[in-house]
XYZ file of C-alpha atoms in Angstrom:
581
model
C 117.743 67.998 -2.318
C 116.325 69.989 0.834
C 113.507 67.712 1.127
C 116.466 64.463 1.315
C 118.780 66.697 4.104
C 115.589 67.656 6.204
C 114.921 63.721 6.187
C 118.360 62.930 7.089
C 118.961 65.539 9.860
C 115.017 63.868 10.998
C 116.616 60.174 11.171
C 119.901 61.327 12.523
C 118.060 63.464 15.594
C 115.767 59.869 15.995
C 119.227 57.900 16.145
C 120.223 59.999 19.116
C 116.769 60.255 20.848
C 116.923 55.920 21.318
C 116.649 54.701 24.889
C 120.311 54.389 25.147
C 120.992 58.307 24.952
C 119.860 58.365 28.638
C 122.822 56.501 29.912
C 125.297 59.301 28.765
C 123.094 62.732 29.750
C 124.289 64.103 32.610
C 120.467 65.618 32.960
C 119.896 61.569 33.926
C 122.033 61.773 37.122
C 121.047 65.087 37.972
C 117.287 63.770 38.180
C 118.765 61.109 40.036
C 120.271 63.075 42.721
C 116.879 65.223 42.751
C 114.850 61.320 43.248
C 117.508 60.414 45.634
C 116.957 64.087 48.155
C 113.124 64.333 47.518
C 112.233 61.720 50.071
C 114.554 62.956 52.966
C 113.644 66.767 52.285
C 109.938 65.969 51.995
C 110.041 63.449 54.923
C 111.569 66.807 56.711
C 109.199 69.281 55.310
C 106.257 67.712 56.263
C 107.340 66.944 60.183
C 108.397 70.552 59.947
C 104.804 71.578 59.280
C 102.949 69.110 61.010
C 105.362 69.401 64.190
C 104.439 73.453 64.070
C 101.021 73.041 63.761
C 100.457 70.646 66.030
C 102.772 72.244 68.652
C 101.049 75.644 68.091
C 97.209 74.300 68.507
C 97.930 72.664 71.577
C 99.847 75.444 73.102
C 97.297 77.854 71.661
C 95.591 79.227 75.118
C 99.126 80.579 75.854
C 100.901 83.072 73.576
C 103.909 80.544 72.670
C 101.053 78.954 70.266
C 100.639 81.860 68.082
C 104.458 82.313 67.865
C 104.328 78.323 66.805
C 101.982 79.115 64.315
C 103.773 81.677 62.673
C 106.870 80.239 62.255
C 104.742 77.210 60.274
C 103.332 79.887 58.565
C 106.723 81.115 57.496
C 108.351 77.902 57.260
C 105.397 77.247 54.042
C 107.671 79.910 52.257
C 111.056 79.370 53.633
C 110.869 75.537 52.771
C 109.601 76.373 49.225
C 113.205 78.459 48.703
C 114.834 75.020 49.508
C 112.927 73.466 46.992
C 112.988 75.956 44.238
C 117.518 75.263 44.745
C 116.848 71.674 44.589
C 114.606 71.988 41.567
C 118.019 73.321 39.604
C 118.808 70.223 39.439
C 115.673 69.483 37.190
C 116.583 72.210 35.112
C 114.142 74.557 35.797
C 114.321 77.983 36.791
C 112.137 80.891 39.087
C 111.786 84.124 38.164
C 111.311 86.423 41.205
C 109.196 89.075 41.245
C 110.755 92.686 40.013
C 109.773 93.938 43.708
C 109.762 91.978 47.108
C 107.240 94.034 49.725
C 108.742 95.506 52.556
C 108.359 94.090 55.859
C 105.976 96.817 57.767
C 105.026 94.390 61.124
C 103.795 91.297 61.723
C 100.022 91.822 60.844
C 100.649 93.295 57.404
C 102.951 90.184 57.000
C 100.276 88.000 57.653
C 97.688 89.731 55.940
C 99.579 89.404 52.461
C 101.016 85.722 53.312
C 97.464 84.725 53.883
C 95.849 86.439 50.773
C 99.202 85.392 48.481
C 98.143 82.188 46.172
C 101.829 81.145 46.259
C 101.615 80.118 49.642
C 98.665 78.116 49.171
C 100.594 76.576 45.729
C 103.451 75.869 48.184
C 101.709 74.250 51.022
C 100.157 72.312 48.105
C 103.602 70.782 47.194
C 104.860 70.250 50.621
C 101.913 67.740 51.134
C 102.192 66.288 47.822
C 106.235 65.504 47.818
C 106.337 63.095 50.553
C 104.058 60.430 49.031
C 105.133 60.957 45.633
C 108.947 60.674 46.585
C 107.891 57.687 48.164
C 106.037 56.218 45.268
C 109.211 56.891 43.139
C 111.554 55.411 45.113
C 109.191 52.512 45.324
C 109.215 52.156 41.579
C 112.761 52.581 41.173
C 114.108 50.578 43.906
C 112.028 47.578 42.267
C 113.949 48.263 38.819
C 117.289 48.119 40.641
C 116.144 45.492 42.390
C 115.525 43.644 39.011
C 118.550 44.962 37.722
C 120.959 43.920 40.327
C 119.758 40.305 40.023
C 119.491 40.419 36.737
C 123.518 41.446 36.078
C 124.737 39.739 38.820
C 123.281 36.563 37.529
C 126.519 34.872 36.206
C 128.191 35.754 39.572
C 126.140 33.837 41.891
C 124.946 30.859 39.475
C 128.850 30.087 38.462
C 129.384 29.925 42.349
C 129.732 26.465 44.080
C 127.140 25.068 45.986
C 128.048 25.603 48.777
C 128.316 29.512 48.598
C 125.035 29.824 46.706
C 122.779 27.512 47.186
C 119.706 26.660 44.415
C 118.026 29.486 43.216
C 114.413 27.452 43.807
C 113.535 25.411 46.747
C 110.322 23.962 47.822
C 110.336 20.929 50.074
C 112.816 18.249 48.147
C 112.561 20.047 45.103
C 115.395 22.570 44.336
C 116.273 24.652 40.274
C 119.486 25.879 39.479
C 119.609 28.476 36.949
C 120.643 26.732 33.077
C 123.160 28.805 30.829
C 120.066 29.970 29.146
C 118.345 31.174 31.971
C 121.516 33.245 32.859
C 121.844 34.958 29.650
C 117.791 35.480 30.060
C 118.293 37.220 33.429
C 121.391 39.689 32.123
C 119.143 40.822 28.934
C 116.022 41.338 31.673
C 118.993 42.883 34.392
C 120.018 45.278 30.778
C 116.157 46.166 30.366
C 115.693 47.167 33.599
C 118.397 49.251 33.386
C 117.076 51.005 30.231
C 113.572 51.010 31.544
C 115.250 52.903 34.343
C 116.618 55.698 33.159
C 113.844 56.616 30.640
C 111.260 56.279 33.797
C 113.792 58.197 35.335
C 113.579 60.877 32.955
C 109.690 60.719 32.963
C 109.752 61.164 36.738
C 112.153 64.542 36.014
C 110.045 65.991 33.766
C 106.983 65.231 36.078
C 108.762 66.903 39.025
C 109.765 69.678 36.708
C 106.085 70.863 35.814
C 105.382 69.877 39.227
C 107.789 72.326 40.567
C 107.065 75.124 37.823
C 103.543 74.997 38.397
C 103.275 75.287 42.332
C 106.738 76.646 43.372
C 107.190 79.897 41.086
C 106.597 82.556 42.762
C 105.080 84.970 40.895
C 107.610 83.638 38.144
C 104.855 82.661 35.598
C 103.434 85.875 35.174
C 106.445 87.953 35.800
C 107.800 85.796 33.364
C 104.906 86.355 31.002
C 104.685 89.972 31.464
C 108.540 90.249 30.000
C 108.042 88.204 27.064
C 104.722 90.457 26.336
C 107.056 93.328 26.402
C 109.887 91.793 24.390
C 107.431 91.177 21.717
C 106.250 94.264 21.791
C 109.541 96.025 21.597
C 110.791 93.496 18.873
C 107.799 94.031 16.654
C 107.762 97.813 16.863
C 111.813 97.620 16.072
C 110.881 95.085 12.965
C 108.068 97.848 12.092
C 110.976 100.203 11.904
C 113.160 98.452 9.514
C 116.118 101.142 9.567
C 118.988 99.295 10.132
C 118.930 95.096 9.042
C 122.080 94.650 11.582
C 120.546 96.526 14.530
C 117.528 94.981 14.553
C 118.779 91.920 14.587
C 120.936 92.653 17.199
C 118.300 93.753 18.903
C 116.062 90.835 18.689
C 118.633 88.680 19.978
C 119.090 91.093 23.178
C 114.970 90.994 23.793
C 115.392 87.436 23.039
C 118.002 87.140 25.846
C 116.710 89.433 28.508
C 113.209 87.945 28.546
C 114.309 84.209 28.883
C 116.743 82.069 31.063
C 119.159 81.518 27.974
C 122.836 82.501 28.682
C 123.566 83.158 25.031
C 121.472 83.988 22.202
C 122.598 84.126 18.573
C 120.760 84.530 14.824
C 122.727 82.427 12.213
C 122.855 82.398 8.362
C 121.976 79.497 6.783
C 125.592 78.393 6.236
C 126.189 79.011 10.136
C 128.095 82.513 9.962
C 126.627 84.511 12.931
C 125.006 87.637 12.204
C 123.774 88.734 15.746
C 124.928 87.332 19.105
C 123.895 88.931 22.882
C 125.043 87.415 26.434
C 127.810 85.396 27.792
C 131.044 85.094 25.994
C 131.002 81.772 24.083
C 132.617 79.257 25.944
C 134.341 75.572 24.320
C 132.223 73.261 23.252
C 129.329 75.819 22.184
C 130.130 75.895 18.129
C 127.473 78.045 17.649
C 129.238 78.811 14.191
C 129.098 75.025 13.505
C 125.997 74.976 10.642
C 125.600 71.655 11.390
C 125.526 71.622 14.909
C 125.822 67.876 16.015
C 121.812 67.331 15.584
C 120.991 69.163 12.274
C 118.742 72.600 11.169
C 115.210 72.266 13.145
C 112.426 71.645 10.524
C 110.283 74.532 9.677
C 107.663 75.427 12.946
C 110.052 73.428 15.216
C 112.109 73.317 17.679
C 115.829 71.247 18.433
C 117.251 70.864 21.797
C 120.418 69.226 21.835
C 123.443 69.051 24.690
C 126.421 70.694 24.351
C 129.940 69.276 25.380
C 130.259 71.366 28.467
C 127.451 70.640 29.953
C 124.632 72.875 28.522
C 121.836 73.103 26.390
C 121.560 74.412 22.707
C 117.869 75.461 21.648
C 118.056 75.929 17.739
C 114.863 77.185 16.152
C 114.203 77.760 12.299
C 114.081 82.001 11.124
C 111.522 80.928 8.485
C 111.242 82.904 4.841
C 108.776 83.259 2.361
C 108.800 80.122 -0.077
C 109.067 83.039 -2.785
C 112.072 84.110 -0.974
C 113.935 80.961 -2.372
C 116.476 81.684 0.413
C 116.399 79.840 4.000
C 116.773 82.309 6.697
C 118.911 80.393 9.013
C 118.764 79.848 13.348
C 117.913 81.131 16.514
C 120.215 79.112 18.967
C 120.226 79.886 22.716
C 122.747 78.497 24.843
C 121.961 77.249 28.268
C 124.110 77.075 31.030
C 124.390 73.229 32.959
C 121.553 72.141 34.721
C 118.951 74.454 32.364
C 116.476 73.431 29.810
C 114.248 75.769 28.219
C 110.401 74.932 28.959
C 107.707 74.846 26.132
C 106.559 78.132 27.132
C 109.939 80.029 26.371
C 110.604 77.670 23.376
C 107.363 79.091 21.919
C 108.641 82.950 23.097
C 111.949 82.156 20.973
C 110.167 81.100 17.888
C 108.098 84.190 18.019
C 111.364 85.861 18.136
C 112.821 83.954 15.362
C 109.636 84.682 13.354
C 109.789 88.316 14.095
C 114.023 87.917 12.994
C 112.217 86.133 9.366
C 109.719 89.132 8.737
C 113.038 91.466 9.636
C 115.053 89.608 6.923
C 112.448 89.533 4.551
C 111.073 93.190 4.733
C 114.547 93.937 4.343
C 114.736 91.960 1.029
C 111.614 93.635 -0.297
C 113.234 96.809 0.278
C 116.672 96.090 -1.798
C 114.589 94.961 -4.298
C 111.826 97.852 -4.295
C 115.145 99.994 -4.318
C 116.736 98.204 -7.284
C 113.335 98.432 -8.832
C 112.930 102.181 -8.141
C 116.519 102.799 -9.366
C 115.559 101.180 -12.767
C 112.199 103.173 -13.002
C 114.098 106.505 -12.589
C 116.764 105.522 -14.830
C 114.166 105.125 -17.289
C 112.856 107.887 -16.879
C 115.517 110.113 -16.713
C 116.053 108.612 -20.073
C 113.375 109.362 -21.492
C 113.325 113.024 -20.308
C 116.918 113.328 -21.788
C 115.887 112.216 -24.721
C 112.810 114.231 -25.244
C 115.058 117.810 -24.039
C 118.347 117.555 -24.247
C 118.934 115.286 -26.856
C 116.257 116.989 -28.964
C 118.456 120.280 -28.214
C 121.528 119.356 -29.137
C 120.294 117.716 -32.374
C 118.818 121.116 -32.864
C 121.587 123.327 -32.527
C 123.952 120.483 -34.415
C 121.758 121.277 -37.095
C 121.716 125.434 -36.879
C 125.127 125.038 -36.561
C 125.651 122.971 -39.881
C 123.129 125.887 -41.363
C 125.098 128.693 -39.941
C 128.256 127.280 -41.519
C 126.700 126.093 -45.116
C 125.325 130.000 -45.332
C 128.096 132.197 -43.469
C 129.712 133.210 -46.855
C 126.545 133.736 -48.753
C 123.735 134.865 -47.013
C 125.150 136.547 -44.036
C 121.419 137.190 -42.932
C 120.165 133.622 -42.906
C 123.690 132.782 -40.903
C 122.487 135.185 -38.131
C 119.568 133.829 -38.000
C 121.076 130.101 -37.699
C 122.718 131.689 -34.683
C 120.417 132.966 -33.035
C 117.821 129.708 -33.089
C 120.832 127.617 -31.938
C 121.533 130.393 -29.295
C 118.121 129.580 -27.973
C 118.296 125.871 -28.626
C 121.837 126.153 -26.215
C 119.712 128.205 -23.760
C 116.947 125.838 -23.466
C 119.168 122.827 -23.080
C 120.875 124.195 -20.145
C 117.773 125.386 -18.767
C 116.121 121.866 -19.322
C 119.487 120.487 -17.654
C 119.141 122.198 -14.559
C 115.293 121.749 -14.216
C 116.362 117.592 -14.710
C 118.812 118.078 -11.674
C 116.396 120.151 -9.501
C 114.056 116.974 -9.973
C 117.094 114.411 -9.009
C 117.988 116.588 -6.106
C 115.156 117.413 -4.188
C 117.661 119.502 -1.908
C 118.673 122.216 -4.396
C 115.735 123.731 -3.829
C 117.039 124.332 -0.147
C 120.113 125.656 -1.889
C 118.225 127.969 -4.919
C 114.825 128.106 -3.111
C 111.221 127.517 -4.967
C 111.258 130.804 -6.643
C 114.816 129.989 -8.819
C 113.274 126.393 -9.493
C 110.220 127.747 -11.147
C 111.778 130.463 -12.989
C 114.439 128.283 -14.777
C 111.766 125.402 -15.196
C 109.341 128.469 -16.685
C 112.489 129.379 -18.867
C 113.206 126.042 -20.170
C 109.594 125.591 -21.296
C 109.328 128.817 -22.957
C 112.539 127.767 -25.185
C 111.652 124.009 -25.438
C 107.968 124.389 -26.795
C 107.430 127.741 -27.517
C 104.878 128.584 -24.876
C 104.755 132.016 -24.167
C 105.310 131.782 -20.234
C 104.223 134.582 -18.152
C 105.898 134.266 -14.734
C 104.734 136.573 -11.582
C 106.444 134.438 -8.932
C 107.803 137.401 -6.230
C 109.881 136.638 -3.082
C 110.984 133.800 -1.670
C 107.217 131.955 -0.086
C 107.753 130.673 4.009
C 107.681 127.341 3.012
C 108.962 124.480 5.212
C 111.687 122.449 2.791
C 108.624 119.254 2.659
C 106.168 121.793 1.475
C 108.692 123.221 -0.822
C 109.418 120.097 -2.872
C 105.599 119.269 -2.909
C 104.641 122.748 -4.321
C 107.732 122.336 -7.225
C 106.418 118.988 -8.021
C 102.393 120.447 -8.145
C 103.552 123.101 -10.542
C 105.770 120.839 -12.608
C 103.289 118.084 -13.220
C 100.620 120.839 -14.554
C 103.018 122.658 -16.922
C 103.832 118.970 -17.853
C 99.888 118.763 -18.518
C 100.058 122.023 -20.112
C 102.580 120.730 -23.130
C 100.997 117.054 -23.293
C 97.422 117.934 -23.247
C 96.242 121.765 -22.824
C 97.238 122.535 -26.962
C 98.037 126.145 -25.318
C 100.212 129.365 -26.629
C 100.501 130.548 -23.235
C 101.030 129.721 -19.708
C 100.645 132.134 -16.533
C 102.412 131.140 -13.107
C 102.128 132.856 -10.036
C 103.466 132.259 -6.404
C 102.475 134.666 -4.055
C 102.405 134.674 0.061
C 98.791 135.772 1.488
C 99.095 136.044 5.408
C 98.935 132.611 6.508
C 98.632 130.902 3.159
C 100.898 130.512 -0.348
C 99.036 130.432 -3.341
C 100.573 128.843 -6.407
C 98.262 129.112 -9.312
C 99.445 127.606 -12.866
C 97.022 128.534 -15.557
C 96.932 128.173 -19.673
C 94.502 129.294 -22.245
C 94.358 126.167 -23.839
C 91.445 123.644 -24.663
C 90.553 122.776 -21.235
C 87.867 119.560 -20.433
C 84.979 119.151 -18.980
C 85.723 118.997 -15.041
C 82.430 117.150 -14.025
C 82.881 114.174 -17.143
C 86.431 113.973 -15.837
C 85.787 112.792 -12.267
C 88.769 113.592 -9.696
C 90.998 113.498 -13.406
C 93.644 111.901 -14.388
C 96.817 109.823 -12.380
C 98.726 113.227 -12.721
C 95.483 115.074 -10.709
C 95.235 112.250 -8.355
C 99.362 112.535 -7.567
C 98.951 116.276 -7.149
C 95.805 116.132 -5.220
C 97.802 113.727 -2.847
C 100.915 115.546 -2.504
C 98.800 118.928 -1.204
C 97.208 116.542 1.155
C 100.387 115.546 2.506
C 101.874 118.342 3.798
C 98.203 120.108 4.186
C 97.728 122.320 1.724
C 94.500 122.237 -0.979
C 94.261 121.626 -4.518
C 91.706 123.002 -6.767
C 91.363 122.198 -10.712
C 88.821 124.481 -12.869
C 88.116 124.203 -16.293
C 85.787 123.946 -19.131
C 86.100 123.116 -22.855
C 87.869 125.320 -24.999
C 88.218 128.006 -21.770
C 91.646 127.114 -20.621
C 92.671 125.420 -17.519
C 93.276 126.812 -13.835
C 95.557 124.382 -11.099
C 95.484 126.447 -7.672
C 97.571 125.332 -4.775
C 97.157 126.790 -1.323
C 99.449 125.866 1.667
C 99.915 126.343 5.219
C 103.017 129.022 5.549
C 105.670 127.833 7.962
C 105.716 129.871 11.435
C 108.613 131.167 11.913
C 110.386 129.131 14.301
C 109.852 126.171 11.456
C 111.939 128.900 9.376
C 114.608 129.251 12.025
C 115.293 125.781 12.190
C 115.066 124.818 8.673
């Protein structure tokens, strides 16, 4: 089904490309107009020049010469202002540099006019204009020479005689035009009209890279210098991924800033509009339109279409992944009359579109990484609540039940019912609170490391029976990062303790030493052999990496049947790092 629509928007935008779409584009007649002026203003130009130089090298020996020369000099420049205006009617637009030097006297002036390439580019177009204007209205005077004769055929062969004589004569001989040879000069009068305006057109855009390449001044790599930095801003904001909306938002205003487009927009697939920077919209943009008169550009392409008012509409594709299996939608930038984006800027705006398609699709990843995430933890929050609490509550159902069955009979056994579900109840709610402290990283802001580990140490004791010896002291100077990264070091190895170490008893310590906190967790269980184990196990490797990351030190010692050692040592916070946490 896409493949059918991208062929039909394909065959509808070659329908309106045929040689009759020239007629009715106002960019036609505004090339034209340009045709029309180039011979008179390059006729000028050049006798401008030439009368300057001339003047000035004959009049050298006396100071009036150098003036002479000057002012041709500064005519080169002043002329090519005149013709940057009248290139607007091509379309094409100058950037000027950021700075214009400051006039300091005469010999400066000179010095920099003289060493400036533009000039040089400029003089370059002065001379070419005039014979090139002329060639062109050579070329098209012939076709409306053709033309005229060829539509005004039926006028003067219907006429008598008289009025308009044979269209042939040579000696006694004389040809008047047959029916046939009428409607043969109207269809070759119709071609030349056609032929016209597309040479027409060929002779704008030849004027128009003409004019871009020798009259900008400075423009091209001014121009080039603020797409280089739009780019550069854009990717690091698409590297930042924060906010979908803002970056977008911001890609369109990089996208605006750094190119001659009056409006720039991003649009969903089904044309809603989910970024727009510039102008206010005016009628006849329908940049919500998802159709847009001309179709969605195929994928690595470009559309340019014109706009009821007058401008231009650039629509680009914002490409996705194939895995994706969503389209990503538009980049459309509206152009005021008399502008058409150059290749150049179209391939700036699909850098920006691509850079709006890695936006849209990082932001994907991370919804579903999230959603992913969210399932991981739900499952194993399940599973911890069903290895602790659940296995608590089953527990004291069932002391309970004893308690009851044995309160009238064997008031001994009762008590002791009690007091194992008394423990059981204990445990759970310690186990309960150690499961929050590891949803809610910032409870240990509000407890602090010290109340984490003891409740933790508590709920192992009364969950497994270890024998937990706990020598934990006052509050560490931690930084709140370094905090949660020592809680989860000592909770993976008491988890390693229960799953693996076969121990009776566990000792934890936390102590400050000057500059350093050392948290040592240590059992007197079976222990492994260090050296066959490598850097250990995934838990090792996570605990290993969390030290790194806020740049503390993990060490692991052990040996079979000797018990296990995990020492932590990290960087205490100064105290200003206190203050502000």
């Amino acid at each position: 089904m896409m493949g059918w629509m991208e062929e039909r928007d394909e065959l509808r935008a070659m329908r309106r490309e045929g040689p009759l779409s020239d007629l009715g584009d106002p960019h036609t007649y505004r090339v034209a107009l340009y045709v029309l002026l180039a011979l008179p203003v390059g006729g000028a130009a050049a006798a401008l020049l030439t009368g300057g130089v001339v003047a000035g090298l004959l009049s050298l020996p006396v100071l009036v010469g150098a003036a002479l020369l000057l002012g041709a000099l500064w005519l080169v420049g002043g002329l090519a202002d005149v013709q940057r205006v009248l290139a607007g009617l091509l379309g094409v637009g100058f950037v000027r540099p950021a700075l214009a030097p400051a006039y300091t006297g005469v010999l400066p002036w000179l010095r920099a006019t003289l060493s400036d390439p533009d000039t040089y580019r400029a003089l370059l177009f002065h001379v070419v204009q005039l014979p090139l204007a002329l060639l062109c209205w050579l070329v098209l005077g012939l076709l409306l020479a053709v033309a005229a004769v060829g539509l005004s055929a039926p006028l003067w062969a219907s006429a008598p005689e008289r009025v308009s004589p044979a269209l042939l004569t040579w000696g006694n001989l004389s040809a008047q035009p047959t029916p046939l040879a009428v409607a043969g000069l109207v269809l070759l009068g119709l071609g030349a009209v056609v032929v016209g305006t597309g040479v027409l057109n060929l002779m704008g855009r030849m004027w128009g890279r003409l004019a871009g390449a020798l009259l900008s001044q400075g423009g091209a790599s001014e121009a080039a210098r603020r797409e280089v930095l739009a780019l550069r801003r854009a990717a690091g904001r698409v590297a930042l991924g924060d906010d979908l909306n803002a970056t977008l938002r911001d890609l369109t205003d990089q996208a605006r800033a750094a190119s001659t487009a009056r409006t720039v927009a991003l649009a969903a697939p089904g044309g809603a509009l989910r970024a727009l920077s510039g102008a206010p919209l005016e009628p006849g943009d329908d940049l919500a339109d998802p159709d847009m008169g001309g179709g969605v550009p195929l994928s690595g392409g470009a559309v340019v279409r014109t706009l009821g008012g007058g401008g231009t509409l650039a629509l680009l594709p914002v490409t996705l992944p194939i895995s994706s299996g969503v389209g990503g939608g538009t980049l459309r930038a509206v152009y005021a009359p008399g502008r058409r984006p150059g290749p150049d800027e179209l391939a700036f705006l699909l850098s920006i579109a691509d850079h709006a398609g890695t936006a849209l699709h990082a932001a994907e990843l991370i919804e579903r990484a999230g959603a992913r995430a969210g399932e991981q933890e739900r499952a194993r929050l399940a599973r911890e609540l069903h290895d602790s609490v659940a296995q608590a509550l089953y527990g004291i159902t069932l002391g309970a039940k004893t308690a009851r069955a044995t309160l009238e009979r064997d008031p001994v056994r009762t008590r002791a019912s009690l007091d194992y579900t008394i423990r059981l109840a204990e445990g759970g709610v310690s186990e309960m609170k150690a499961l929050l402290f590891s949803l809610r990283p910032d409870a240990l802001e509000e407890g602090g490391l010290v109340a984490a580990l003891s409740q933790h140490a508590h709920a192992l004791e009364a969950r497994h029976g270890l024998s937990v010896h706990a020598e934990l002291g006052a509050e560490p100077s931690l930084t709140p990062d370094t905090q949660a990264a020592a809680y989860r070091v000592a909770q993976e190895a008491l988890h390693n303790v229960v799953k693996h170490a076969r121990a009776g008893a566990v000792w934890l310590s936390l102590r400050e030493e000057g500059d350093e906190v050392r948290l040592e967790v240590r059992d007197d269980g079976r222990g492994f052999d260090t050296a066959a184990a490598g850097r250990g196990t995934l838990g090792q490797r996570s605990m290993r990496e969390r030290a790194a990351g806020v740049g503390g030190a993990l060490r692991v010692s052990s040996a079979p049947g000797e018990g296990t050692a995990v020492v932590l040592t990290l960087p205490a916070a100064p105290a200003e790092s206190r203050e502000r946490a």
